[in-house]
Every structure is written in structure tokens, then in C-alpha cells.
Amino acid sequence: MLNIVLFGPPGSGKGTHSAKLVEKYNLVHFSTGDILRSEIAAQTELGMLAKSVMDKGELVSDKLVIDMMRNKISQNKDKNGLVFDGFPRTTEQAAALDKLLAENNLSVSAMIMLDVEREELVTRLQKRSETSGRADDADIRIINNRIDVYNRQTLPIAEYYKKQNKFQNVNGMGSIDDIFDRIVKVIENL
Ligand code: B4P
């Protein structure tokens, strides 16, 4: 199975390239952001817990996110592969993902990090706010907080995957097609 962790700051193209990977390699897509937003839309207890945290650009609790992923993984262990988009976001989540996969005799094939300059992230998210209706895209202070939270709490996971020799850095600047070609090259060389 091809199990990819697509990693990078908010606005780096994780959602965009996950969709393309799903199509090319017939993978199952897990976006914790999308799952949380659908819980909010359905006004579930989980969604209500997550909403105020997400609107501020902070991270939802590890326990909540890990519990949410547990069933999703076991229900899809017989597929072609999985693409994790926006998960893990903390070292605790990374360790939990390894454990959840191991329980199903699976493992991460590679962690692919999309490397994008801060200025470009802000430009992309502000542009997306014109159509996304997302509170966390609409305010420059929240966008900046999300990038700071990423640098502080999420970026350290790169070390976790480097130690496992699973870390792959991809230049995330340029056109979507060029970036996708770089991602595919990494996967073909795994
Ligand atoms: P996410 O939904 O994961 O949001 P994101 O990081 O902003 O999205 P993404 O990075 O996928 O966007 P993309 O680049 O594709 O998380 C939202 C919130 O949910 C978090 O802040 C947190 O509160 C919570 N959350 C989610 N997962 C969690 C977890 N595991 N633990 C705790 N909390 C969690 O797209 C950005 C825009 O750029 C798009 O409009 C796209 O069209 C455009 N774009 C992409 N590539 C481009 C390119 N090459 N050129 C120009 N534009 C491009």
C-alpha cells in the first residue's frame, strides 16, 4: 500500500495535491480539516468543540483528532493506499498515526513536505477567502497565527520522519502542475 503523509504549512497545497494523488494512484483521502469542517456543518458535539479552536487558527486537541482517525484507518486498510492531508500536525499525532497503522499491519511510505515561502502562503489563503467562506482564511491575523502555530507545533514533526528516513522535501513554489510533477517523481523513486 502507498501511504503518503502530505505535509506543509497552511496554504502550501496539501488539499490541492491530495486530490490529484487520489486520482492518479487511486488512494483514499483523509483531510482532518475537511472532516472537522463537516462535523461543524452537521453541528455534532465534536464539531462544536472544534469550531472555536479552528476559527482562531489554533490546533484541535490531539485526543479528539486521533480518536477521529482511528476508525477511518481500520475501515480502509484494504485499499490501494491512503493520503493523509493535515494529519499529523503534532509529534504526538505522528506517533499515534504510526501506532494506528501498525495495528492494521500498515506503515507510512513517505512524508512529503511542500516547501512554500510565507508571503506566498498569505497570498494564496487571502485569495481562497474570496470563495471559501472560511473564517480562518478571512482575517490576516488568523492566517499569521496559523502559520506561527505550524512553525511552532507542526514543523518539528519533520525531525520525526527524518529519523525514520521517510522525509522528502518538495519545492512547493510555482504552478500546480509543475509541483505535482515533483511530487510524482518522489513517489516513483520510493
Ligand atoms: P486544513 O483544512 O488542513 O487547512 P489548510 O492547512 O489551510 O489547507 P491546505 O494547506 O490543505 O490548503 P491548500 O494549500 O490546498 O486545517 C484547517 C484547521 O483545521 C487548522 O488550522 C486546525 O484548526 C484544524 N485541524 C486540521 N487538522 C488538524 C489536526 N490534525 N490537528 C489539529 N487541528 C487540525 O490550498 C490553499 C489555497 O492555495 C487554495 O485556494 C489553492 O487553490 C491554492 N493553491 C494551492 N497550490 C497553489 C499553487 N501552486 N499556486 C497558486 N495557488 C495554489
Short mmCIF file of C-alpha atoms and ligand atoms in Angstrom, two decimals:
data_model
loop_
_atom_site.label_atom_id
_atom_site.label_comp_id
_atom_site.label_asym_id
_atom_site.label_seq_id
_atom_site.Cartn_x
_atom_site.Cartn_y
_atom_site.Cartn_z
CA MET A 1 0.00 0.00 0.00
CA LEU A 2 1.12 3.52 -0.78
CA ASN A 3 0.55 5.56 2.39
CA ILE A 4 1.58 9.20 1.98
CA VAL A 5 1.66 11.94 4.58
CA LEU A 6 1.34 15.22 2.68
CA PHE A 7 2.82 17.88 4.88
CA GLY A 8 3.31 21.64 4.84
CA PRO A 9 2.07 24.95 6.21
CA PRO A 10 -1.49 26.26 5.69
CA GLY A 11 -1.90 27.17 2.05
CA SER A 12 1.03 25.04 0.89
CA GLY A 13 -1.15 22.93 -1.42
CA LYS A 14 -1.84 19.86 0.71
CA GLY A 15 -5.54 19.74 -0.18
CA THR A 16 -4.85 20.62 -3.81
CA HIS A 17 -2.24 17.90 -4.36
CA SER A 18 -4.04 15.29 -2.24
CA ALA A 19 -6.92 15.44 -4.70
CA LYS A 20 -4.50 14.88 -7.60
CA LEU A 21 -2.76 11.98 -5.81
CA VAL A 22 -6.12 10.34 -5.11
CA GLU A 23 -6.93 10.46 -8.81
CA LYS A 24 -3.54 9.29 -10.08
CA TYR A 25 -2.91 6.45 -7.61
CA ASN A 26 -6.48 5.60 -6.56
CA LEU A 27 -5.87 6.44 -2.91
CA VAL A 28 -8.26 7.22 -0.07
CA HIS A 29 -8.03 10.85 1.09
CA PHE A 30 -8.13 11.79 4.76
CA SER A 31 -8.20 15.54 5.35
CA THR A 32 -8.64 16.19 9.07
CA GLY A 33 -9.56 19.81 8.22
CA ASP A 34 -12.36 18.65 5.87
CA ILE A 35 -13.59 16.04 8.35
CA LEU A 36 -13.68 18.65 11.14
CA ARG A 37 -15.49 21.16 8.90
CA SER A 38 -18.13 18.56 8.02
CA GLU A 39 -18.62 17.86 11.75
CA ILE A 40 -19.13 21.62 12.25
CA ALA A 41 -21.63 21.77 9.38
CA ALA A 42 -23.55 18.84 10.89
CA GLN A 43 -23.44 20.60 14.28
CA THR A 44 -22.18 17.49 16.07
CA GLU A 45 -20.71 17.64 19.57
CA LEU A 46 -17.26 17.12 18.07
CA GLY A 47 -17.86 19.93 15.58
CA MET A 48 -18.95 22.32 18.30
CA LEU A 49 -15.79 21.54 20.28
CA ALA A 50 -13.60 22.12 17.21
CA LYS A 51 -15.20 25.28 15.81
CA SER A 52 -13.96 27.93 18.23
CA VAL A 53 -10.44 26.47 18.14
CA MET A 54 -10.32 26.36 14.33
CA ASP A 55 -11.75 29.86 13.94
CA LYS A 56 -8.77 31.17 15.94
CA GLY A 57 -6.29 29.20 13.83
CA GLU A 58 -5.23 27.01 16.75
CA LEU A 59 -4.98 23.20 16.72
CA VAL A 60 -7.83 20.98 17.84
CA SER A 61 -6.82 18.63 20.69
CA ASP A 62 -4.69 15.60 19.82
CA LYS A 63 -7.10 13.20 21.52
CA LEU A 64 -10.06 14.42 19.50
CA VAL A 65 -8.22 14.18 16.17
CA ILE A 66 -6.60 10.79 16.92
CA ASP A 67 -9.93 9.27 18.03
CA MET A 68 -11.49 10.61 14.85
CA MET A 69 -8.83 8.91 12.66
CA ARG A 70 -8.86 5.51 14.41
CA ASN A 71 -11.98 4.10 12.68
CA LYS A 72 -11.19 5.74 9.35
CA ILE A 73 -7.89 3.84 9.10
CA SER A 74 -9.24 0.43 10.13
CA GLN A 75 -12.16 0.81 7.69
CA ASN A 76 -9.77 1.42 4.76
CA LYS A 77 -6.89 -0.99 5.39
CA ASP A 78 -7.61 -3.00 2.24
CA LYS A 79 -7.46 -0.09 -0.23
CA ASN A 80 -4.67 0.83 -2.67
CA GLY A 81 -3.29 3.38 -0.26
CA LEU A 82 -4.03 6.36 1.93
CA VAL A 83 -3.14 10.04 1.70
CA PHE A 84 -3.05 11.95 4.97
CA ASP A 85 -3.66 15.67 4.45
CA GLY A 86 -3.23 17.91 7.50
CA PHE A 87 -2.56 14.94 9.80
CA PRO A 88 -0.34 14.51 11.76
CA ARG A 89 0.12 18.08 12.99
CA THR A 90 1.96 17.35 16.26
CA THR A 91 4.62 14.83 17.25
CA GLU A 92 2.02 13.11 19.42
CA GLN A 93 -0.25 12.71 16.38
CA ALA A 94 2.69 11.37 14.32
CA ALA A 95 3.40 8.68 16.95
CA ALA A 96 -0.32 7.86 17.13
CA LEU A 97 -0.52 7.51 13.34
CA ASP A 98 2.36 5.01 13.35
CA LYS A 99 0.59 3.05 16.09
CA LEU A 100 -2.80 3.09 14.34
CA LEU A 101 -1.21 1.95 11.07
CA ALA A 102 0.84 -0.78 12.79
CA GLU A 103 -2.35 -2.14 14.40
CA ASN A 104 -3.56 -2.72 10.83
CA ASN A 105 -0.18 -4.05 9.59
CA LEU A 106 0.44 -0.82 7.65
CA SER A 107 3.08 1.91 7.74
CA VAL A 108 3.82 5.36 6.30
CA SER A 109 5.58 5.05 2.91
CA ALA A 110 6.81 8.67 2.86
CA MET A 111 6.21 12.08 4.34
CA ILE A 112 6.28 14.69 1.56
CA MET A 113 6.77 18.27 2.70
CA LEU A 114 5.65 21.13 0.45
CA ASP A 115 8.09 23.98 0.96
CA VAL A 116 6.47 27.40 0.31
CA GLU A 117 7.54 30.94 1.24
CA ARG A 118 5.46 32.69 3.90
CA GLU A 119 4.46 35.59 1.64
CA GLU A 120 3.07 33.17 -0.96
CA LEU A 121 1.08 31.28 1.71
CA VAL A 122 -0.60 34.51 2.80
CA THR A 123 -1.40 35.45 -0.81
CA ARG A 124 -2.97 32.03 -1.54
CA LEU A 125 -5.08 31.96 1.63
CA GLN A 126 -6.32 35.52 1.13
CA LYS A 127 -7.30 34.59 -2.41
CA ARG A 128 -9.08 31.46 -1.19
CA SER A 129 -11.03 33.55 1.36
CA GLU A 130 -12.87 35.20 -1.54
CA THR A 131 -14.67 31.89 -2.18
CA SER A 132 -14.08 29.53 0.77
CA GLY A 133 -16.30 31.23 3.33
CA ARG A 134 -13.77 30.05 5.91
CA ALA A 135 -13.38 32.29 8.96
CA ASP A 136 -9.74 31.20 9.32
CA ASP A 137 -8.93 32.44 5.78
CA ALA A 138 -10.70 35.79 6.11
CA ASP A 139 -8.51 37.57 8.68
CA ILE A 140 -4.80 38.24 8.13
CA ARG A 141 -4.14 37.96 11.90
CA ILE A 142 -5.64 34.44 11.93
CA ILE A 143 -3.65 33.47 8.83
CA ASN A 144 -0.45 34.65 10.51
CA ASN A 145 -1.37 32.78 13.69
CA ARG A 146 -1.93 29.57 11.69
CA ILE A 147 1.50 29.90 10.11
CA ASP A 148 3.08 30.58 13.54
CA VAL A 149 1.27 27.57 15.06
CA TYR A 150 2.57 25.47 12.16
CA ASN A 151 6.16 26.62 12.72
CA ARG A 152 5.94 26.04 16.46
CA GLN A 153 3.87 22.85 16.79
CA THR A 154 3.86 21.10 13.42
CA LEU A 155 7.22 21.70 11.74
CA PRO A 156 9.12 19.73 14.46
CA ILE A 157 7.46 16.57 13.05
CA ALA A 158 9.87 16.81 10.11
CA GLU A 159 12.60 15.56 12.50
CA TYR A 160 10.39 12.61 13.49
CA TYR A 161 10.19 11.47 9.85
CA LYS A 162 13.84 12.29 9.09
CA LYS A 163 14.84 9.84 11.83
CA GLN A 164 12.76 7.18 10.05
CA ASN A 165 14.31 8.09 6.65
CA LYS A 166 10.83 8.91 5.34
CA PHE A 167 11.19 12.68 4.93
CA GLN A 168 11.01 14.10 1.38
CA ASN A 169 11.21 17.82 0.69
CA VAL A 170 9.46 19.21 -2.40
CA ASN A 171 9.67 22.77 -3.72
CA GLY A 172 6.05 23.95 -3.40
CA MET A 173 6.51 27.21 -5.33
CA GLY A 174 5.34 27.51 -8.95
CA SER A 175 2.44 26.12 -10.95
CA ILE A 176 0.25 23.33 -9.56
CA ASP A 177 1.21 21.04 -12.47
CA ASP A 178 4.95 21.58 -12.00
CA ILE A 179 4.68 20.95 -8.26
CA PHE A 180 2.63 17.81 -8.84
CA ASP A 181 5.28 16.50 -11.27
CA ARG A 182 7.87 16.94 -8.49
CA ILE A 183 5.67 15.01 -6.04
CA VAL A 184 5.13 12.18 -8.53
CA LYS A 185 8.88 11.96 -9.14
CA VAL A 186 9.43 11.47 -5.40
CA ILE A 187 6.77 8.75 -5.24
CA GLU A 188 8.09 6.93 -8.31
CA ASN A 189 11.52 6.79 -6.65
CA LEU A 190 10.29 5.33 -3.35
P1 B4P B 1 -6.75 22.43 6.95
O1 B4P B 1 -8.08 22.17 6.41
O2 B4P B 1 -5.76 21.32 6.92
O3 B4P B 1 -6.32 23.76 6.21
P2 B4P B 1 -5.09 24.33 5.46
O4 B4P B 1 -3.82 23.86 6.09
O5 B4P B 1 -5.35 25.76 5.39
O6 B4P B 1 -5.28 23.77 3.98
P3 B4P B 1 -4.34 23.34 2.84
O7 B4P B 1 -2.88 23.54 3.16
O8 B4P B 1 -4.76 21.94 2.53
O9 B4P B 1 -4.80 24.29 1.66
P4 B4P B 1 -4.20 24.26 0.19
O10 B4P B 1 -2.77 24.54 0.38
O11 B4P B 1 -4.53 23.05 -0.58
O12 B4P B 1 -6.81 22.90 8.51
C1 B4P B 1 -7.68 23.92 8.97
C2 B4P B 1 -7.74 23.90 10.52
O13 B4P B 1 -8.28 22.64 10.98
C3 B4P B 1 -6.41 24.03 11.26
O14 B4P B 1 -5.98 25.37 11.40
C4 B4P B 1 -6.79 23.37 12.62
O15 B4P B 1 -7.50 24.26 13.45
C5 B4P B 1 -7.71 22.25 12.23
N1 B4P B 1 -7.02 20.96 12.05
C6 B4P B 1 -6.94 20.27 10.88
N2 B4P B 1 -6.22 19.15 11.05
C7 B4P B 1 -5.84 19.12 12.35
C8 B4P B 1 -5.04 18.22 13.14
N3 B4P B 1 -4.50 17.11 12.60
N4 B4P B 1 -4.83 18.51 14.45
C9 B4P B 1 -5.36 19.60 15.00
N5 B4P B 1 -6.11 20.50 14.32
C10 B4P B 1 -6.35 20.27 13.00
O16 B4P B 1 -4.91 25.44 -0.53
C11 B4P B 1 -4.72 26.78 -0.27
C12 B4P B 1 -5.11 27.61 -1.48
O17 B4P B 1 -3.96 27.76 -2.32
C13 B4P B 1 -6.20 27.03 -2.36
O18 B4P B 1 -7.09 28.05 -2.71
C14 B4P B 1 -5.46 26.51 -3.59
O19 B4P B 1 -6.24 26.58 -4.75
C15 B4P B 1 -4.28 27.45 -3.67
N6 B4P B 1 -3.08 26.85 -4.25
C16 B4P B 1 -2.58 25.62 -3.98
N7 B4P B 1 -1.44 25.41 -4.69
C17 B4P B 1 -1.23 26.56 -5.41
C18 B4P B 1 -0.20 26.97 -6.32
N8 B4P B 1 0.82 26.18 -6.66
N9 B4P B 1 -0.28 28.22 -6.84
C19 B4P B 1 -1.32 29.04 -6.52
N10 B4P B 1 -2.31 28.69 -5.67
C20 B4P B 1 -2.27 27.47 -5.12
#
